[in-house]
């Protein structure tokens, strides 16, 4: 096993400077040289000693965060508010670890170590986007948000996705709706899968038929909600209500319904998920599942702080309760509802 960066350089037939550039994802190294060095690093299971010591024993007082789409989605920015409060309390700075590339040799571990962060927050990803197994086996303190990844020093925090959707479906059932459609998130994502499971369970428990044509797969965006509602309207028996996996999806559903001359909630009831700031200001105001963004962000930093300061602390797995915000986008289903 290689003891230091000089061993890697000797095996690869390159300079120590070149190895350092590879570790730090510097673009000036040719792809052929980069791959040769990376293969030796993988074979030798090498972790740069100075950064490893800095991670375990040093106090950079810096956490790293990996995101997929930056802060463009309201979910991310709202969670960040909670993180900020915990960062102030614990005295950490937060470093945005932007992906250099998506090639197979890209390593979250090397990237985190090269920046000498004490722990890492990861959210906005799917399980198969990157090599997360390497991350959870690395012993770098890590907290995943909305991904149920557990490792020696890795845990996660998420909302109660299954029960939240069940509450929404039961609410519509109490309003006499029987044709309840569902706009899911991406089913290969952790939250998308769980929210779909909540819908499936609720439909079964209420004795309603499970109709595949009442299921649309989206990606938590307005565009996917709009597309889904357009498809629902083409059915012989369109739904009288739609439960959405995100508020932005619900915005698209309501826009498509309005274009079709339907009234929300008189002709169509709509429920969102998230309770972003826009939800309460929509016309009509959106009934939705309120995620406790602040707690998710706040606790993710505190959990990471605990793992950093207490190496033997068990990996955390926190499920944060939601609340159901009843507003104006749902009404009792009548015989005049969408047919």
PDB file of C-alpha atoms in Angstrom, residues 54 64-65 88 120 165 186 306 320 325 336 338:
ATOM      1  CA  UNK A  54      -6.617  17.338   8.715  1.00  0.00           C
ATOM      2  CA  UNK A  64     -18.489  20.594   2.595  1.00  0.00           C
ATOM      3  CA  UNK A  65     -21.769  20.359   0.722  1.00  0.00           C
ATOM      4  CA  UNK A  88     -23.645  29.810  13.475  1.00  0.00           C
ATOM      5  CA  UNK A 120     -19.872  16.445   4.262  1.00  0.00           C
ATOM      6  CA  UNK A 165     -49.115  11.360   1.133  1.00  0.00           C
ATOM      7  CA  UNK A 186     -38.850  10.354 -10.101  1.00  0.00           C
ATOM      8  CA  UNK A 306     -21.977  15.038  16.605  1.00  0.00           C
ATOM      9  CA  UNK A 320     -38.892  14.596  10.415  1.00  0.00           C
ATOM     10  CA  UNK A 325     -51.685  22.804   5.466  1.00  0.00           C
ATOM     11  CA  UNK A 336     -70.716  18.236 -11.758  1.00  0.00           C
ATOM     12  CA  UNK A 338     -64.746  16.622 -14.147  1.00  0.00           C
TER      13      UNK A 338
END
